[in-house]
Amino acid sequence: MGETDEKTDRIRPRRFHETPGLEDWRVVGEGACAAFRTGTFAAGAAFVAELAELVDGEGEAPDVDLRPDGVLVRLITVTDTYYGLTERHLELARRISALARARGLTADPSAAGTVQVTLDAFVVADVLPFWRALLGYENRAGSDEDLIDPRRRGAPFYFQRMDEPRGGRNRIHVDVWVPYDEAEARIAAAVAAGGRIVNDADAPSNVVLADPEGNEACVGVAGPPQ
């Protein structure tokens, strides 16, 4: 693939999901993910080796998580000025899926997902440096309210501006990013396990839940198709 202009090449999650041929993939909080069932570690390692050959020379390798029974591949562009998806990921995702099919691997879209930790803060600029130093994280490109793991292993941290204390609410909560077609089932499971829905005004993109003691968490989806 030829070089593209980073700014004009950027795409939103909906653009990714509306593109034909990407049924294996789901956009979650951090890029587009595809999980392939391999059955054995050796089969997964062989797939990763072929994947390495496929993307060699592309200039930007995907993140790969190899486990005993599967491989998760994540596509995301991370630069000093941008953190997200680009046009080039559309064709790359198709090629990776084709490689998986050639090896007889089955995609499991429900296995895609990520977790983000959100902290409430009155003055983000006062709080964020502490967590950046403690975690060894970096500022996310284009944001003064987000920290990311430069190795892209740990959960990102988001600092939510708060104007006044919120009585009875936790100041730190977890955002669970799930595939657009898994959110309803995940929320139902959490409610069946003793939780409750606190706010679903922004559903399906974001639903606020609470556990039996009132600790809150959010279930979010990125760009579900219309």
Coordinates of N, CA and C in Angstrom, one line a residue:
M1 N 0.8 -1.2 0.0 CA 0.0 0.0 0.0 C 0.9 1.2 0.0
G2 N 0.5 2.2 -0.7 CA 1.2 3.4 -0.8 C 1.0 4.3 0.4
E3 N 1.8 5.3 0.6 CA 1.7 6.2 1.7 C 0.4 7.1 1.5
T4 N -0.2 7.4 2.7 CA -1.4 8.2 2.6 C -1.2 9.4 3.6
D5 N -2.0 10.4 3.4 CA -2.0 11.6 4.3 C -2.7 11.2 5.6
E6 N -2.1 11.3 6.7 CA -2.7 10.8 7.9 C -4.0 11.5 8.2
K7 N -4.1 12.8 8.0 CA -5.3 13.6 8.4 C -6.5 13.2 7.5
T8 N -6.3 13.1 6.2 CA -7.4 12.8 5.3 C -7.7 11.3 5.3
D9 N -6.8 10.5 5.8 CA -7.0 9.1 5.7 C -7.7 8.6 7.0
R10 N -8.0 9.4 7.9 CA -8.6 9.0 9.2 C -10.1 8.6 8.9
I11 N -10.5 7.5 9.6 CA -11.9 7.1 9.5 C -12.6 6.9 10.9
R12 N -13.9 7.0 10.9 CA -14.6 6.7 12.1 C -15.0 5.3 12.2
P13 N -15.4 4.8 13.4 CA -15.8 3.4 13.5 C -16.9 3.0 12.6
R14 N -17.9 3.9 12.4 CA -19.0 3.5 11.5 C -18.6 3.2 10.1
R15 N -17.6 4.0 9.6 CA -17.1 3.8 8.3 C -16.5 2.4 8.2
F16 N -15.8 1.9 9.2 CA -15.2 0.6 9.2 C -16.3 -0.5 9.2
H17 N -17.3 -0.3 10.0 CA -18.3 -1.4 10.1 C -19.2 -1.4 8.9
E18 N -19.3 -0.3 8.2 CA -20.2 -0.3 7.0 C -19.5 -0.8 5.7
T19 N -18.2 -1.1 5.9 CA -17.4 -1.6 4.7 C -17.6 -3.1 4.5
P20 N -18.0 -3.6 3.4 CA -18.3 -5.0 3.1 C -17.0 -5.8 3.3
G21 N -17.1 -7.0 3.7 CA -16.0 -8.0 3.8 C -15.2 -7.9 5.2
L22 N -15.8 -7.2 6.1 CA -15.1 -7.0 7.4 C -15.9 -7.6 8.6
E23 N -16.7 -8.7 8.2 CA -17.6 -9.3 9.2 C -16.9 -9.9 10.4
D24 N -15.6 -10.3 10.2 CA -14.8 -10.9 11.3 C -14.5 -9.9 12.4
W25 N -14.5 -8.6 12.1 CA -14.0 -7.5 12.9 C -15.0 -6.7 13.6
R26 N -14.6 -6.2 14.8 CA -15.4 -5.3 15.6 C -14.6 -4.2 16.1
V27 N -15.1 -2.9 16.0 CA -14.4 -1.8 16.5 C -14.8 -1.6 18.0
V28 N -13.8 -1.6 18.9 CA -14.1 -1.4 20.3 C -13.4 -0.1 20.7
G29 N -13.0 0.0 22.0 CA -12.4 1.3 22.4 C -11.1 1.6 21.8
E30 N -10.3 0.6 21.5 CA -9.0 0.8 20.9 C -8.8 0.1 19.6
G31 N -9.4 0.7 18.6 CA -9.1 0.1 17.2 C -10.1 -1.0 16.9
A32 N -9.8 -1.7 15.7 CA -10.6 -2.8 15.2 C -9.9 -4.1 15.6
C33 N -10.7 -5.0 16.1 CA -10.2 -6.3 16.6 C -10.9 -7.5 15.9
A34 N -10.1 -8.5 15.7 CA -10.6 -9.8 15.2 C -10.0 -10.9 16.1
A35 N -10.8 -11.8 16.5 CA -10.4 -12.9 17.3 C -10.6 -14.2 16.5
F36 N -9.5 -15.0 16.3 CA -9.6 -16.2 15.5 C -9.3 -17.4 16.4
R37 N -10.2 -18.4 16.4 CA -10.1 -19.6 17.2 C -9.1 -20.5 16.4
T38 N -8.0 -20.9 17.1 CA -7.0 -21.8 16.5 C -7.0 -23.2 17.1
G39 N -7.5 -23.4 18.3 CA -7.5 -24.7 18.9 C -6.2 -25.1 19.6
T40 N -5.1 -24.7 19.1 CA -3.8 -25.1 19.7 C -2.9 -23.9 19.7
F41 N -1.9 -23.8 20.6 CA -0.9 -22.8 20.6 C -0.1 -22.8 19.3
A42 N 0.3 -24.1 18.9 CA 1.1 -24.2 17.7 C 0.4 -23.7 16.4
A43 N -0.9 -23.9 16.3 CA -1.6 -23.4 15.2 C -1.7 -21.9 15.2
G44 N -1.9 -21.4 16.4 CA -1.9 -19.9 16.5 C -0.6 -19.3 16.2
A45 N 0.5 -19.9 16.6 CA 1.9 -19.4 16.3 C 2.1 -19.5 14.8
A46 N 1.7 -20.5 14.2 CA 1.9 -20.6 12.7 C 1.1 -19.5 12.0
F47 N -0.1 -19.2 12.5 CA -0.9 -18.1 11.9 C -0.2 -16.8 12.1
V48 N 0.3 -16.6 13.3 CA 1.0 -15.3 13.5 C 2.3 -15.2 12.7
A49 N 3.0 -16.3 12.4 CA 4.2 -16.3 11.6 C 3.8 -15.8 10.1
E50 N 2.7 -16.4 9.6 CA 2.2 -16.0 8.3 C 1.7 -14.6 8.3
L51 N 1.1 -14.2 9.4 CA 0.6 -12.8 9.5 C 1.8 -11.8 9.5
A52 N 2.9 -12.2 10.1 CA 4.1 -11.3 10.1 C 4.6 -11.2 8.7
E53 N 4.6 -12.2 7.9 CA 5.0 -12.1 6.5 C 4.1 -11.2 5.7
L54 N 2.8 -11.3 6.0 CA 1.8 -10.6 5.3 C 2.0 -9.1 5.5
V55 N 2.3 -8.6 6.7 CA 2.4 -7.2 7.0 C 3.8 -6.7 6.9
D56 N 4.8 -7.5 6.6 CA 6.1 -7.1 6.5 C 6.3 -6.0 5.4
G57 N 6.8 -4.9 5.8 CA 7.0 -3.8 4.8 C 5.8 -2.9 4.8
E58 N 4.8 -3.1 5.5 CA 3.6 -2.3 5.5 C 3.8 -1.0 6.3
G59 N 4.8 -1.0 7.2 CA 5.2 0.2 7.9 C 4.5 0.3 9.2
E60 N 3.5 -0.5 9.5 CA 2.7 -0.4 10.7 C 2.1 -1.8 11.0
A61 N 2.7 -2.5 12.0 CA 2.3 -3.9 12.3 C 1.1 -3.8 13.2
P62 N 0.2 -4.8 13.1 CA -0.9 -4.9 14.1 C -0.5 -5.4 15.4
D63 N -1.3 -5.1 16.5 CA -1.0 -5.7 17.8 C -1.6 -7.2 17.7
V64 N -0.8 -8.1 18.2 CA -1.2 -9.5 18.2 C -1.1 -10.1 19.6
D65 N -2.2 -10.8 20.0 CA -2.2 -11.4 21.3 C -2.4 -12.9 21.0
L66 N -1.3 -13.7 21.2 CA -1.3 -15.1 21.0 C -1.6 -15.9 22.3
R67 N -2.6 -16.7 22.3 CA -3.0 -17.5 23.4 C -3.1 -19.0 23.0
P68 N -3.2 -19.9 24.0 CA -3.2 -21.4 23.7 C -4.3 -21.8 22.7
D69 N -5.5 -21.1 22.7 CA -6.6 -21.5 21.9 C -7.0 -20.5 20.8
G70 N -6.2 -19.4 20.7 CA -6.7 -18.4 19.8 C -5.7 -17.2 19.6
V71 N -6.0 -16.4 18.6 CA -5.2 -15.2 18.4 C -6.1 -14.0 18.2
L72 N -5.8 -12.9 18.9 CA -6.6 -11.7 18.7 C -5.7 -10.7 18.0
V73 N -6.2 -10.1 16.9 CA -5.4 -9.1 16.1 C -6.1 -7.8 16.3
R74 N -5.3 -6.7 16.5 CA -5.9 -5.4 16.7 C -5.2 -4.4 15.7
L75 N -6.0 -3.6 15.0 CA -5.5 -2.6 14.1 C -5.8 -1.2 14.6
I76 N -4.7 -0.5 14.8 CA -4.9 0.9 15.3 C -3.6 1.7 14.9
T77 N -3.8 2.9 14.5 CA -2.7 3.8 14.2 C -2.4 4.7 15.4
V78 N -1.2 4.7 15.8 CA -0.7 5.4 17.0 C 0.4 6.3 16.6
T79 N 0.2 7.6 16.5 CA 1.3 8.6 16.2 C 1.2 9.7 17.2
D80 N 2.1 10.7 17.0 CA 2.1 11.8 18.0 C 0.9 12.7 17.8
T81 N 0.1 12.5 16.7 CA -1.0 13.4 16.5 C -2.3 12.7 16.3
Y82 N -2.3 11.3 16.3 CA -3.5 10.6 16.0 C -3.5 9.2 16.7
Y83 N -4.7 8.8 17.2 CA -4.9 7.5 17.8 C -6.2 7.0 17.3
G84 N -6.2 6.1 16.3 CA -7.5 5.6 15.8 C -7.3 4.8 14.5
L85 N -8.4 4.7 13.7 CA -8.4 3.9 12.5 C -8.1 4.8 11.3
T86 N -7.6 4.2 10.2 CA -7.4 4.9 8.9 C -7.9 4.0 7.8
E87 N -8.0 4.6 6.6 CA -8.4 3.9 5.4 C -7.6 2.6 5.2
R88 N -6.3 2.6 5.4 CA -5.5 1.5 5.1 C -5.9 0.2 5.9
H89 N -6.6 0.4 7.1 CA -7.0 -0.7 7.9 C -8.1 -1.5 7.2
L90 N -8.9 -0.9 6.3 CA -9.9 -1.6 5.7 C -9.4 -2.8 4.9
E91 N -8.5 -2.5 4.0 CA -7.9 -3.5 3.1 C -7.0 -4.5 3.9
L92 N -6.3 -4.0 4.9 CA -5.5 -4.9 5.7 C -6.4 -5.9 6.5
A93 N -7.5 -5.4 7.0 CA -8.4 -6.3 7.7 C -8.9 -7.4 6.8
R94 N -9.2 -7.1 5.6 CA -9.7 -8.1 4.6 C -8.6 -9.1 4.4
R95 N -7.4 -8.7 4.2 CA -6.3 -9.6 3.9 C -6.0 -10.5 5.1
I96 N -6.1 -10.0 6.3 CA -5.9 -10.8 7.5 C -7.0 -11.9 7.6
S97 N -8.2 -11.5 7.3 CA -9.3 -12.4 7.4 C -9.1 -13.5 6.3
A98 N -8.7 -13.1 5.1 CA -8.4 -14.1 4.1 C -7.4 -15.1 4.5
L99 N -6.3 -14.6 5.1 CA -5.3 -15.5 5.6 C -5.8 -16.5 6.6
A100 N -6.6 -16.0 7.5 CA -7.2 -16.9 8.5 C -8.1 -18.0 7.9
R101 N -8.9 -17.6 6.9 CA -9.8 -18.5 6.2 C -8.9 -19.6 5.5
A102 N -7.8 -19.1 4.9 CA -7.0 -20.1 4.2 C -6.4 -21.1 5.1
R103 N -6.2 -20.8 6.4 CA -5.7 -21.7 7.4 C -6.9 -22.5 8.0
G104 N -8.1 -22.2 7.6 CA -9.3 -22.9 8.2 C -9.6 -22.4 9.6
L105 N -9.3 -21.2 9.9 CA -9.6 -20.6 11.2 C -10.9 -19.9 11.2
T106 N -11.6 -20.0 12.3 CA -12.9 -19.4 12.5 C -12.8 -18.1 13.4
A107 N -13.5 -17.1 12.9 CA -13.5 -15.8 13.7 C -14.6 -15.9 14.8
D108 N -14.3 -15.3 15.9 CA -15.2 -15.2 17.1 C -15.3 -13.7 17.4
P109 N -16.2 -13.0 16.8 CA -16.4 -11.6 17.0 C -16.7 -11.2 18.5
S110 N -17.4 -12.1 19.2 CA -17.8 -11.9 20.6 C -16.6 -11.8 21.5
A111 N -15.4 -12.3 21.1 CA -14.2 -12.2 21.9 C -13.5 -10.9 21.9
A112 N -13.9 -10.0 21.0 CA -13.3 -8.7 20.9 C -13.8 -7.8 22.1
G113 N -12.9 -7.0 22.6 CA -13.3 -6.1 23.7 C -12.1 -5.5 24.3
T114 N -12.4 -4.4 25.1 CA -11.3 -3.8 25.9 C -11.9 -3.1 27.1
V115 N -11.1 -2.8 28.1 CA -11.5 -2.1 29.3 C -10.8 -0.8 29.5
Q116 N -11.5 0.2 29.9 CA -10.9 1.5 30.2 C -11.2 1.9 31.6
V117 N -10.3 2.5 32.3 CA -10.5 3.0 33.7 C -10.8 4.5 33.6
T118 N -11.9 4.9 34.2 CA -12.2 6.3 34.2 C -12.2 6.9 35.6
L119 N -11.5 8.0 35.7 CA -11.4 8.7 37.0 C -12.1 10.1 36.9
D120 N -12.9 10.4 37.9 CA -13.5 11.8 38.0 C -12.5 12.7 38.6
A121 N -12.3 13.9 38.1 CA -11.4 14.9 38.6 C -11.9 16.3 38.5
F122 N -11.7 17.1 39.5 CA -12.0 18.5 39.4 C -11.1 19.3 38.4
V123 N -9.8 19.0 38.6 CA -8.8 19.6 37.7 C -7.9 18.5 37.1
V124 N -8.2 18.1 35.9 CA -7.5 17.0 35.3 C -6.0 17.3 35.2
A125 N -5.6 18.5 34.9 CA -4.2 18.8 34.8 C -3.4 18.6 36.1
D126 N -4.1 18.6 37.2 CA -3.5 18.4 38.5 C -3.3 16.9 38.8
V127 N -4.3 16.1 38.4 CA -4.4 14.7 38.7 C -3.7 13.8 37.7
L128 N -3.8 14.1 36.4 CA -3.2 13.2 35.4 C -1.7 13.0 35.5
P129 N -0.9 14.0 35.8 CA 0.6 13.7 35.9 C 0.9 12.6 36.9
F130 N 0.2 12.6 38.0 CA 0.4 11.5 39.0 C 0.3 10.2 38.4
W131 N -0.9 10.0 37.8 CA -1.1 8.6 37.2 C -0.2 8.3 36.0
R132 N 0.2 9.3 35.3 CA 1.1 9.1 34.2 C 2.4 8.6 34.7
A133 N 2.9 9.2 35.8 CA 4.2 8.8 36.4 C 4.1 7.4 37.1
L134 N 2.9 7.2 37.8 CA 2.8 6.0 38.5 C 2.7 4.8 37.6
L135 N 1.9 4.9 36.5 CA 1.7 3.8 35.5 C 2.8 3.7 34.5
G136 N 3.6 4.7 34.3 CA 4.5 4.7 33.2 C 3.8 4.8 31.8
Y137 N 2.7 5.6 31.8 CA 1.9 5.7 30.6 C 2.3 7.0 29.9
E138 N 1.6 7.3 28.8 CA 1.8 8.5 28.0 C 0.5 9.1 27.6
N139 N 0.5 10.4 27.3 CA -0.7 11.1 26.9 C -1.1 10.5 25.5
R140 N -2.4 10.3 25.4 CA -2.9 9.9 24.1 C -2.9 11.0 23.1
A141 N -2.5 10.8 21.9 CA -2.5 11.8 20.9 C -3.8 12.5 20.7
G142 N -3.7 13.9 20.7 CA -4.9 14.7 20.5 C -5.8 14.8 21.7
S143 N -5.4 14.4 22.9 CA -6.2 14.5 24.1 C -5.3 14.9 25.3
D144 N -5.9 15.8 26.2 CA -5.3 16.1 27.4 C -6.0 15.4 28.6
E145 N -6.9 14.5 28.3 CA -7.7 13.8 29.3 C -7.5 12.3 29.3
D146 N -6.6 11.8 28.4 CA -6.4 10.3 28.3 C -5.0 9.9 28.4
L147 N -4.7 8.8 29.1 CA -3.4 8.2 29.1 C -3.5 6.8 28.5
I148 N -2.4 6.4 27.8 CA -2.4 5.1 27.2 C -1.0 4.4 27.6
D149 N -1.1 3.1 27.6 CA 0.2 2.3 27.8 C 1.0 2.3 26.5
P150 N 2.2 2.9 26.5 CA 3.0 2.9 25.3 C 3.2 1.5 24.7
R151 N 3.1 0.5 25.5 CA 3.3 -0.9 25.0 C 1.9 -1.5 24.6
R152 N 0.9 -0.7 24.8 CA -0.5 -1.1 24.4 C -0.9 -2.5 25.0
R153 N -0.6 -2.7 26.3 CA -1.0 -3.9 27.0 C -2.0 -3.6 28.1
G154 N -1.7 -2.5 28.9 CA -2.6 -2.1 30.0 C -3.8 -1.3 29.6
A155 N -4.8 -1.3 30.4 CA -6.0 -0.5 30.1 C -5.7 0.9 30.1
P156 N -6.3 1.7 29.1 CA -6.2 3.1 29.1 C -6.9 3.8 30.2
F157 N -6.5 5.0 30.6 CA -7.1 5.7 31.7 C -7.7 7.0 31.1
Y158 N -9.0 7.3 31.4 CA -9.6 8.5 31.0 C -10.0 9.3 32.2
F159 N -9.7 10.6 32.1 CA -10.0 11.5 33.3 C -11.2 12.4 32.9
Q160 N -12.3 12.2 33.6 CA -13.5 12.8 33.4 C -13.7 14.1 34.2
R161 N -13.9 15.2 33.6 CA -14.0 16.5 34.4 C -15.3 16.5 35.2
M162 N -15.1 16.9 36.4 CA -16.3 16.9 37.4 C -16.4 18.3 37.9
D163 N -17.6 18.9 37.9 CA -17.8 20.3 38.4 C -18.0 20.4 39.9
E164 N -18.7 19.3 40.4 CA -19.0 19.3 41.9 C -19.0 17.9 42.3
P165 N -18.9 17.7 43.7 CA -18.9 16.3 44.2 C -20.2 15.6 43.9
R166 N -20.1 14.3 43.6 CA -21.3 13.5 43.3 C -21.6 12.6 44.5
G167 N -22.5 12.9 45.3 CA -22.7 12.1 46.5 C -23.2 10.7 46.2
G168 N -22.6 9.8 46.9 CA -23.0 8.4 46.7 C -22.4 7.7 45.5
R169 N -21.5 8.4 44.8 CA -21.0 7.7 43.5 C -19.5 7.5 43.7
N170 N -19.0 6.4 43.1 CA -17.6 6.2 43.1 C -16.9 7.2 42.1
R171 N -15.7 7.5 42.5 CA -14.9 8.4 41.7 C -14.1 7.7 40.6
I172 N -14.0 6.4 40.7 CA -13.3 5.6 39.7 C -14.2 4.5 39.2
H173 N -14.4 4.4 37.9 CA -15.2 3.3 37.4 C -14.6 2.7 36.1
V174 N -15.1 1.6 35.7 CA -14.6 0.9 34.6 C -15.5 1.0 33.4
D175 N -15.0 1.4 32.2 CA -15.7 1.4 31.0 C -15.4 0.1 30.2
V176 N -16.4 -0.7 29.9 CA -16.2 -2.0 29.2 C -16.7 -1.8 27.8
W177 N -15.7 -1.8 26.8 CA -16.0 -1.7 25.4 C -16.3 -3.1 24.8
V178 N -17.4 -3.3 24.2 CA -17.8 -4.6 23.7 C -18.2 -4.4 22.2
P179 N -18.2 -5.5 21.4 CA -18.8 -5.4 20.1 C -20.2 -5.0 20.1
Y180 N -20.6 -4.2 19.1 CA -22.0 -3.7 19.0 C -23.0 -4.7 19.2
D181 N -22.8 -5.9 18.7 CA -23.8 -7.0 18.7 C -23.7 -7.8 20.0
E182 N -22.8 -7.4 21.0 CA -22.7 -8.1 22.2 C -23.2 -7.3 23.4
A183 N -23.4 -6.0 23.2 CA -23.8 -5.1 24.3 C -25.0 -5.5 25.0
E184 N -26.1 -5.8 24.3 CA -27.4 -6.1 24.9 C -27.2 -7.4 25.8
A185 N -26.6 -8.4 25.3 CA -26.4 -9.6 26.1 C -25.5 -9.4 27.4
R186 N -24.5 -8.6 27.2 CA -23.6 -8.3 28.3 C -24.3 -7.5 29.4
I187 N -25.1 -6.5 29.0 CA -25.9 -5.7 30.0 C -26.9 -6.6 30.7
A188 N -27.6 -7.5 29.9 CA -28.5 -8.4 30.5 C -27.9 -9.3 31.6
A189 N -26.7 -9.8 31.2 CA -26.0 -10.7 32.1 C -25.6 -10.0 33.4
A190 N -25.2 -8.7 33.3 CA -24.8 -7.9 34.5 C -26.0 -7.7 35.4
V191 N -27.1 -7.4 34.7 CA -28.3 -7.1 35.5 C -28.8 -8.4 36.2
A192 N -28.7 -9.5 35.5 CA -29.1 -10.8 36.1 C -28.2 -11.2 37.2
A193 N -27.0 -10.7 37.2 CA -26.0 -11.0 38.3 C -26.1 -10.0 39.5
G194 N -27.2 -9.3 39.5 CA -27.4 -8.4 40.7 C -27.3 -6.9 40.4
G195 N -26.9 -6.5 39.2 CA -26.7 -5.1 38.8 C -28.0 -4.5 38.4
R196 N -27.9 -3.2 38.1 CA -29.1 -2.4 37.7 C -28.6 -1.4 36.7
I197 N -29.5 -1.0 35.8 CA -29.2 0.1 34.9 C -29.5 1.5 35.5
V198 N -28.5 2.3 35.5 CA -28.5 3.6 36.2 C -29.0 4.7 35.1
N199 N -28.4 4.6 33.9 CA -28.7 5.6 32.9 C -28.5 4.9 31.5
D200 N -29.6 4.9 30.7 CA -29.5 4.4 29.3 C -29.9 5.4 28.3
A201 N -29.8 6.7 28.7 CA -30.2 7.7 27.8 C -29.4 7.8 26.5
D202 N -28.1 7.3 26.6 CA -27.2 7.3 25.4 C -27.1 5.9 24.8
A203 N -28.0 5.0 25.1 CA -27.9 3.7 24.5 C -28.2 3.8 23.0
P204 N -27.6 2.9 22.2 CA -26.7 1.8 22.6 C -25.2 2.1 22.8
S205 N -24.9 3.4 22.5 CA -23.4 3.7 22.5 C -22.9 3.7 24.0
N206 N -23.7 4.0 25.0 CA -23.2 3.9 26.3 C -24.4 3.7 27.3
V207 N -24.2 2.7 28.2 CA -25.2 2.4 29.2 C -24.5 2.4 30.6
V208 N -25.0 3.1 31.5 CA -24.4 3.1 32.9 C -25.1 2.1 33.8
L209 N -24.3 1.2 34.4 CA -24.8 0.2 35.3 C -24.2 0.4 36.7
A210 N -24.8 -0.3 37.6 CA -24.3 -0.2 39.0 C -24.4 -1.6 39.6
D211 N -23.4 -2.0 40.5 CA -23.5 -3.2 41.2 C -24.4 -3.1 42.4
P212 N -24.7 -4.1 43.2 CA -25.6 -4.0 44.3 C -25.3 -3.0 45.4
E213 N -24.0 -2.5 45.4 CA -23.6 -1.5 46.4 C -23.5 -0.1 45.7
G214 N -23.9 0.0 44.5 CA -23.9 1.3 43.8 C -22.6 1.7 43.1
N215 N -21.6 0.8 43.0 CA -20.4 1.1 42.2 C -20.8 1.0 40.7
E216 N -20.4 2.0 40.0 CA -20.8 2.2 38.6 C -19.8 1.7 37.6
A217 N -20.3 1.3 36.5 CA -19.5 0.9 35.3 C -20.3 1.2 34.1
C218 N -19.6 1.3 33.0 CA -20.3 1.7 31.7 C -20.0 0.6 30.7
V219 N -21.0 0.3 29.9 CA -20.9 -0.6 28.7 C -21.0 0.3 27.5
G220 N -19.9 0.3 26.7 CA -19.9 1.2 25.5 C -19.7 0.4 24.2
V221 N -20.2 0.9 23.1 CA -19.9 0.3 21.8 C -19.5 1.4 20.9
A222 N -18.8 1.1 19.8 CA -18.2 2.1 18.9 C -18.8 1.8 17.5
G223 N -19.6 2.8 17.1 CA -20.1 2.9 15.7 C -20.8 1.7 15.2
P224 N -21.9 1.3 15.9 CA -22.8 0.2 15.4 C -23.4 0.6 14.1
P225 N -23.6 -0.3 13.1 CA -24.3 0.0 11.9 C -25.7 0.4 12.1
Q226 N -26.2 1.2 11.3 CA -27.6 1.6 11.4 C -28.5 0.5 10.9

